[in-house]
Every structure is written in structure tokens, then in C-alpha cells.
Coordinates of N, CA and C in Angstrom, one line a residue:
X1 N -36.3 20.8 -2.3 CA -35.3 21.8 -2.5 C -34.4 22.0 -1.2
X2 N -35.1 22.1 0.0 CA -34.4 22.3 1.2 C -33.6 21.0 1.6
X3 N -34.1 19.9 1.2 CA -33.4 18.6 1.5 C -32.1 18.5 0.7
X4 N -32.2 18.9 -0.6 CA -31.0 18.9 -1.5 C -30.0 19.9 -1.0
X5 N -30.4 21.0 -0.6 CA -29.5 22.0 -0.1 C -28.8 21.5 1.2
X6 N -29.6 20.9 2.1 CA -29.0 20.3 3.3 C -28.0 19.3 3.0
X7 N -28.3 18.4 2.0 CA -27.3 17.3 1.6 C -26.1 18.0 1.0
X8 N -26.2 19.0 0.2 CA -25.1 19.7 -0.4 C -24.2 20.3 0.7
X9 N -24.8 21.0 1.7 CA -24.1 21.6 2.7 C -23.3 20.5 3.6
X10 N -24.0 19.5 3.9 CA -23.3 18.4 4.6 C -22.2 17.8 3.8
X11 N -22.3 17.6 2.6 CA -21.3 17.1 1.7 C -20.1 18.0 1.7
X12 N -20.4 19.3 1.6 CA -19.3 20.3 1.6 C -18.5 20.3 2.9
X13 N -19.2 20.2 4.0 CA -18.5 20.2 5.3 C -17.7 18.9 5.5
X14 N -18.2 17.8 4.9 CA -17.5 16.5 5.0 C -16.2 16.6 4.2
X15 N -16.3 17.2 3.0 CA -15.1 17.3 2.1 C -14.1 18.2 2.7
X16 N -14.6 19.3 3.3 CA -13.6 20.3 3.9 C -12.9 19.6 5.1
X17 N -13.6 18.8 5.9 CA -13.0 18.1 7.0 C -12.0 17.1 6.5
X18 N -12.4 16.4 5.4 CA -11.5 15.4 4.9 C -10.3 16.0 4.3
X19 N -10.4 17.1 3.6 CA -9.2 17.8 3.0 C -8.3 18.3 4.1
X20 N -8.8 18.7 5.2 CA -8.0 19.2 6.3 C -7.3 18.0 6.9
X21 N -7.9 16.9 7.0 CA -7.3 15.6 7.5 C -6.2 15.2 6.6
X22 N -6.4 15.2 5.3 CA -5.4 14.9 4.3 C -4.2 15.8 4.4
X23 N -4.5 17.1 4.5 CA -3.4 18.1 4.5 C -2.6 18.0 5.8
X24 N -3.2 17.7 6.9 CA -2.4 17.5 8.1 C -1.4 16.3 8.0
X25 N -1.9 15.2 7.4 CA -1.0 14.1 7.2 C 0.1 14.3 6.2
X26 N -0.2 15.1 5.2 CA 0.8 15.3 4.1 C 1.9 16.2 4.4
X27 N 1.7 17.1 5.4 CA 2.8 18.0 5.7 C 3.8 17.6 6.7
X28 N 3.7 16.3 7.2 CA 4.7 15.8 8.1 C 5.9 15.3 7.4
X29 N 7.0 16.1 7.4 CA 8.2 15.6 6.6 C 9.0 14.5 7.3
X30 N 9.6 13.7 6.6 CA 10.4 12.6 7.2 C 11.7 13.3 7.7
X31 N 12.2 12.8 8.8 CA 13.4 13.4 9.4 C 14.6 13.1 8.5
X32 N 15.4 14.2 8.3 CA 16.6 14.1 7.4 C 17.6 13.0 7.9
X33 N 17.7 12.9 9.2 CA 18.8 12.0 9.7 C 18.5 10.5 9.4
X34 N 17.3 10.2 9.0 CA 17.0 8.8 8.7 C 17.7 8.4 7.4
X35 N 17.8 9.4 6.5 CA 18.5 9.2 5.2 C 20.0 9.0 5.4
X36 N 20.5 9.8 6.3 CA 21.9 9.7 6.6 C 22.2 8.4 7.3
X37 N 21.3 7.9 8.1 CA 21.5 6.6 8.7 C 21.4 5.5 7.7
X38 N 20.6 5.6 6.7 CA 20.5 4.6 5.6 C 21.8 4.6 4.8
X39 N 22.3 5.8 4.5 CA 23.6 5.9 3.7 C 24.7 5.2 4.5
X40 N 24.8 5.5 5.8 CA 25.9 4.9 6.6 C 25.7 3.4 6.7
X41 N 24.5 3.0 6.8 CA 24.2 1.5 6.8 C 24.6 0.9 5.5
X42 N 24.3 1.5 4.4 CA 24.7 1.0 3.1 C 26.2 0.9 3.0
X43 N 26.9 1.9 3.5 CA 28.4 1.9 3.5 C 28.9 0.7 4.3
X44 N 28.3 0.5 5.5 CA 28.7 -0.6 6.3 C 28.5 -2.0 5.7
X45 N 27.4 -2.1 5.0 CA 27.1 -3.4 4.3 C 28.1 -3.6 3.1
X46 N 28.4 -2.5 2.4 CA 29.4 -2.6 1.3 C 30.8 -3.0 1.9
X47 N 31.2 -2.4 3.0 CA 32.4 -2.8 3.7 C 32.4 -4.3 4.1
X48 N 31.3 -4.7 4.6 CA 31.2 -6.1 5.0 C 31.3 -7.0 3.8
X49 N 30.7 -6.6 2.7 CA 30.8 -7.4 1.4 C 32.3 -7.5 0.9
X50 N 32.9 -6.3 0.9 CA 34.3 -6.2 0.4 C 35.3 -6.9 1.4
X51 N 35.2 -6.6 2.7 CA 36.2 -7.1 3.6 C 36.1 -8.6 3.8
X52 N 34.8 -9.1 3.9 CA 34.6 -10.5 4.3 C 34.4 -11.3 3.0
X53 N 34.3 -10.7 1.9 CA 34.1 -11.4 0.6 C 32.8 -12.2 0.5
X54 N 31.8 -11.7 1.1 CA 30.5 -12.4 1.1 C 29.9 -12.3 -0.2
X55 N 29.5 -13.4 -0.8 CA 28.8 -13.4 -2.1 C 27.4 -12.8 -1.9
X56 N 26.9 -12.1 -2.9 CA 25.6 -11.4 -2.8 C 24.5 -12.4 -2.5
X57 N 24.5 -13.6 -3.0 CA 23.5 -14.6 -2.8 C 23.3 -14.9 -1.3
X58 N 24.5 -14.9 -0.6 CA 24.4 -15.4 0.8 C 24.5 -14.2 1.7
X59 N 24.3 -13.0 1.2 CA 24.3 -11.8 2.0 C 23.0 -11.7 2.9
X60 N 23.1 -11.5 4.2 CA 22.0 -11.4 5.1 C 21.9 -9.9 5.6
X61 N 20.9 -9.2 5.2 CA 20.8 -7.8 5.6 C 19.7 -7.6 6.7
X62 N 19.1 -8.7 7.2 CA 18.1 -8.6 8.1 C 18.5 -7.9 9.4
X63 N 19.7 -8.1 10.0 CA 20.0 -7.3 11.1 C 20.1 -5.8 10.9
X64 N 20.6 -5.4 9.7 CA 20.6 -4.0 9.4 C 19.2 -3.4 9.2
X65 N 18.3 -4.2 8.6 CA 16.9 -3.7 8.4 C 16.2 -3.6 9.7
X66 N 16.4 -4.6 10.6 CA 15.8 -4.5 11.9 C 16.3 -3.3 12.7
X67 N 17.6 -3.0 12.6 CA 18.1 -1.8 13.3 C 17.5 -0.5 12.7
X68 N 17.4 -0.4 11.4 CA 16.8 0.7 10.8 C 15.3 0.8 11.2
X69 N 14.6 -0.3 11.3 CA 13.2 -0.3 11.6 C 13.0 0.2 13.1
X70 N 13.9 -0.1 14.0 CA 13.8 0.3 15.3 C 13.9 1.8 15.4
X71 N 14.8 2.4 14.6 CA 15.1 3.8 14.7 C 14.0 4.6 13.9
X72 N 13.7 4.2 12.7 CA 12.8 4.9 11.9 C 11.7 4.0 11.3
X73 N 10.8 3.6 12.1 CA 9.8 2.6 11.6 C 8.9 3.0 10.4
X74 N 8.4 4.2 10.5 CA 7.5 4.6 9.4 C 8.2 4.8 8.1
X75 N 9.4 5.4 8.1 CA 10.1 5.6 6.9 C 10.6 4.3 6.3
X76 N 11.2 3.5 7.1 CA 11.8 2.2 6.6 C 10.7 1.2 6.2
X77 N 9.5 1.2 6.9 CA 8.4 0.4 6.4 C 7.9 0.8 5.1
X78 N 7.9 2.1 4.9 CA 7.4 2.7 3.6 C 8.3 2.2 2.5
X79 N 9.6 2.2 2.7 CA 10.6 1.8 1.7 C 10.5 0.3 1.5
X80 N 10.5 -0.5 2.6 CA 10.5 -1.9 2.5 C 9.2 -2.5 1.9
X81 N 8.1 -1.8 2.0 CA 6.9 -2.3 1.4 C 6.9 -2.4 -0.1
X82 N 7.9 -1.7 -0.8 CA 8.0 -1.8 -2.2 C 9.2 -2.7 -2.7
X83 N 9.8 -3.4 -1.7 CA 10.9 -4.2 -2.1 C 10.7 -5.7 -1.7
X84 N 11.1 -6.6 -2.5 CA 11.1 -8.0 -2.1 C 12.5 -8.3 -1.5
X85 N 12.8 -9.6 -1.2 CA 14.0 -9.9 -0.4 C 15.2 -9.5 -1.2
X86 N 15.3 -9.8 -2.5 CA 16.4 -9.5 -3.3 C 16.5 -7.9 -3.4
X87 N 15.4 -7.3 -3.5 CA 15.4 -5.8 -3.6 C 15.9 -5.2 -2.3
X88 N 15.7 -5.8 -1.2 CA 16.2 -5.3 0.1 C 17.7 -5.4 0.2
X89 N 18.2 -6.6 -0.3 CA 19.7 -6.8 -0.4 C 20.3 -5.7 -1.3
X90 N 19.7 -5.5 -2.5 CA 20.2 -4.5 -3.4 C 20.1 -3.1 -2.8
X91 N 19.0 -2.8 -2.1 CA 18.9 -1.5 -1.5 C 20.0 -1.2 -0.5
X92 N 20.3 -2.2 0.3 CA 21.3 -1.9 1.3 C 22.8 -2.2 0.9
X93 N 22.9 -2.7 -0.3 CA 24.3 -3.0 -0.8 C 24.7 -2.1 -2.0
X94 N 23.8 -1.2 -2.4 CA 24.2 -0.3 -3.5 C 24.3 1.1 -3.0
X95 N 25.4 1.8 -3.4 CA 25.5 3.2 -2.9 C 25.5 4.2 -4.0
X96 N 25.1 3.8 -5.2 CA 25.1 4.7 -6.4 C 23.7 5.3 -6.7
X97 N 22.7 4.9 -5.9 CA 21.4 5.5 -6.2 C 20.5 4.6 -7.1
X98 N 21.1 3.5 -7.6 CA 20.3 2.7 -8.6 C 19.1 2.0 -7.9
X99 N 19.3 1.6 -6.7 CA 18.1 0.9 -6.0 C 17.1 1.9 -5.6
X100 N 17.5 3.2 -5.3 CA 16.5 4.2 -5.0 C 15.7 4.6 -6.3
X101 N 16.5 4.6 -7.4 CA 15.8 4.9 -8.7 C 14.8 3.8 -9.0
X102 N 15.1 2.6 -8.8 CA 14.2 1.5 -9.0 C 13.0 1.6 -8.1
X103 N 13.3 2.0 -6.9 CA 12.2 2.2 -5.9 C 11.2 3.2 -6.3
X104 N 11.8 4.4 -6.8 CA 10.9 5.4 -7.4 C 10.1 5.0 -8.6
X105 N 10.8 4.3 -9.5 CA 10.1 3.8 -10.7 C 8.9 2.8 -10.2
X106 N 9.2 2.1 -9.2 CA 8.1 1.1 -8.7 C 6.9 1.9 -8.1
X107 N 7.2 2.9 -7.3 CA 6.0 3.6 -6.7 C 5.3 4.5 -7.8
X108 N 6.0 4.9 -8.8 CA 5.4 5.7 -9.8 C 4.4 4.9 -10.6
X109 N 4.5 3.6 -10.6 CA 3.5 2.7 -11.2 C 2.1 2.9 -10.6
X110 N 2.1 3.3 -9.3 CA 0.8 3.4 -8.6 C 0.3 4.8 -8.5
X111 N 1.0 5.8 -9.0 CA 0.6 7.2 -8.9 C 0.0 7.6 -10.2
X112 N -1.1 8.4 -10.2 CA -1.7 8.7 -11.4 C -0.9 9.7 -12.3
X113 N -0.4 10.8 -11.7 CA 0.4 11.8 -12.4 C 1.8 11.7 -12.0
X114 N 2.7 11.3 -12.9 CA 4.1 11.0 -12.5 C 5.1 12.0 -13.1
X115 N 4.7 13.0 -13.8 CA 5.7 13.8 -14.6 C 6.6 14.5 -13.6
X116 N 6.2 15.0 -12.5 CA 7.0 15.6 -11.5 C 8.1 14.7 -11.0
X117 N 7.7 13.4 -10.7 CA 8.6 12.5 -10.1 C 9.6 11.9 -11.2
X118 N 9.1 11.8 -12.4 CA 10.0 11.3 -13.5 C 11.1 12.4 -13.8
X119 N 10.7 13.6 -13.7 CA 11.6 14.7 -13.9 C 12.6 14.7 -12.8
X120 N 12.1 14.6 -11.6 CA 13.0 14.5 -10.4 C 14.0 13.4 -10.5
X121 N 13.6 12.2 -10.9 CA 14.5 11.1 -11.0 C 15.6 11.4 -12.0
X122 N 15.2 11.9 -13.2 CA 16.2 12.3 -14.2 C 17.2 13.3 -13.7
X123 N 16.7 14.3 -13.0 CA 17.6 15.3 -12.5 C 18.6 14.8 -11.4
X124 N 18.0 13.9 -10.5 CA 18.9 13.4 -9.4 C 19.8 12.3 -10.0
X125 N 19.5 11.6 -11.0 CA 20.4 10.6 -11.5 C 21.6 11.3 -12.2
X126 N 21.4 12.5 -12.6 CA 22.5 13.3 -13.2 C 23.5 13.9 -12.2
X127 N 23.1 13.8 -10.9 CA 23.9 14.3 -9.8 C 25.1 13.5 -9.7
X128 N 26.3 14.1 -9.6 CA 27.6 13.3 -9.5 C 27.9 12.9 -8.1
X129 N 27.4 13.7 -7.1 CA 27.7 13.3 -5.7 C 26.7 12.2 -5.3
X130 N 27.2 11.0 -5.0 CA 26.3 9.8 -4.8 C 25.5 10.0 -3.6
X131 N 26.0 10.6 -2.5 CA 25.2 10.8 -1.3 C 24.1 11.8 -1.6
X132 N 24.3 12.8 -2.3 CA 23.2 13.8 -2.6 C 22.2 13.1 -3.5
X133 N 22.7 12.3 -4.4 CA 21.7 11.5 -5.3 C 20.8 10.6 -4.5
X134 N 21.5 9.8 -3.6 CA 20.7 8.9 -2.8 C 19.7 9.6 -1.9
X135 N 20.2 10.7 -1.2 CA 19.4 11.4 -0.3 C 18.2 12.1 -1.1
X136 N 18.5 12.6 -2.2 CA 17.5 13.3 -3.0 C 16.4 12.3 -3.5
X137 N 16.8 11.1 -3.9 CA 15.9 10.1 -4.3 C 15.0 9.6 -3.2
X138 N 15.7 9.5 -2.0 CA 14.9 9.0 -0.8 C 13.9 10.1 -0.4
X139 N 14.3 11.4 -0.5 CA 13.3 12.5 -0.2 C 12.2 12.4 -1.2
X140 N 12.5 12.3 -2.5 CA 11.5 12.2 -3.5 C 10.6 11.0 -3.3
X141 N 11.1 9.9 -2.8 CA 10.3 8.7 -2.6 C 9.3 9.0 -1.4
X142 N 9.7 9.7 -0.4 CA 8.8 10.0 0.7 C 7.7 10.9 0.3
X143 N 8.0 11.8 -0.6 CA 6.9 12.7 -1.2 C 6.0 11.8 -2.0
X144 N 6.6 11.0 -2.9 CA 5.7 10.1 -3.7 C 4.9 9.2 -2.9
X145 N 5.4 8.7 -1.8 CA 4.6 7.8 -0.9 C 3.4 8.6 -0.3
X146 N 3.6 9.8 0.1 CA 2.5 10.6 0.6 C 1.5 10.9 -0.5
X147 N 2.0 11.2 -1.7 CA 1.0 11.4 -2.8 C 0.2 10.1 -3.1
X148 N 0.9 9.0 -3.1 CA 0.2 7.7 -3.3 C -0.9 7.5 -2.2
X149 N -0.6 7.8 -1.0 CA -1.6 7.7 0.1 C -2.8 8.6 -0.1
X150 N -2.5 9.8 -0.6 CA -3.6 10.7 -0.9 C -4.4 10.2 -2.0
X151 N -3.7 9.8 -3.1 CA -4.4 9.2 -4.3 C -5.3 8.0 -3.8
X152 N -4.8 7.2 -2.9 CA -5.6 6.1 -2.5 C -6.9 6.5 -1.7
X153 N -6.7 7.6 -0.9 CA -7.8 8.1 -0.1 C -8.9 8.7 -1.0
X154 N -8.4 9.4 -2.0 CA -9.3 10.1 -2.9 C -9.9 9.2 -4.0
X155 N -9.4 8.0 -4.1 CA -9.9 7.1 -5.1 C -11.3 6.6 -4.8
X156 N -11.8 6.8 -3.7 CA -13.2 6.3 -3.3 C -14.2 6.9 -4.2

């Protein structure tokens, strides 16, 4: 009886410590200016496509990605981990929020409960201001990414 009680108390302290660790990680918000930098980078890529007439197939966005990675490594790595090479091109060459929507749909495949995120996607895609739409979807993605990390930690 005493042994079982001891194990139960140890387990409770372990779970409390783990939940505090998870909560500390989950409350760190992404800086807002990283989203503004992504939007301005997208506009620059679109200008490059339009002014220079670069076909999408030969578009090279690696310099832009590397510049974003230097400034905001954790945020950009989180986004890039869900995109292949073509997805990266689309991500940096679309300004209408479609690539962010696809990004959210992709991460939702890995999250157990997605109703909140699906509702958020619908609401944000109805937004007429493209910058607000893009920023909102990126904010939602960062929240979804944190939820996914917690889901992974709790899946043990």
C-alpha cells in the first residue's frame, strides 16, 4: 500500500513538472515583425517575377529563404518543415493567403482536434484584406505548430 502510494505521488510530481515545462514552451509567442518581413519578402518576389518575367519553374527563392532564416530561424524553420521545394516557391510567390491555407491544412493532418483551426481557416479566408489574411493564417499556423508539439509530447 505504501509503495503504491509512493509511486502515485512520484507520478503526480512528474506530471506536474512536465505540464509546467509544456506550458512554459507554449506561451512564447512568435514575434509579429517576422510575419511583416515574410509579407514584404513575398511582395519582393512577386515584383521580381513580374518585372523580370521569370517563369515559375525557374524561380529561385533560396536567397530569400536564407535571409528569412537568418532573421527568424525558429519561425521560418517551422514553416519550411511543412513545405517541399515547389511549396517554398509557392509560399514566397503568392500574396493571397492560398499557400498559408495549404500550410494550415497540411499541419492539421497531424493534430488530433482540428475544429478550432478549421474554423479559423474559414474565417481568415473570408477576410478581404490580403495582408490581414496572410498574417492571421501565419499566426494560426504558429499556434497549430505549438499544439502539434504538445500533442507529440503527450503521445507517449
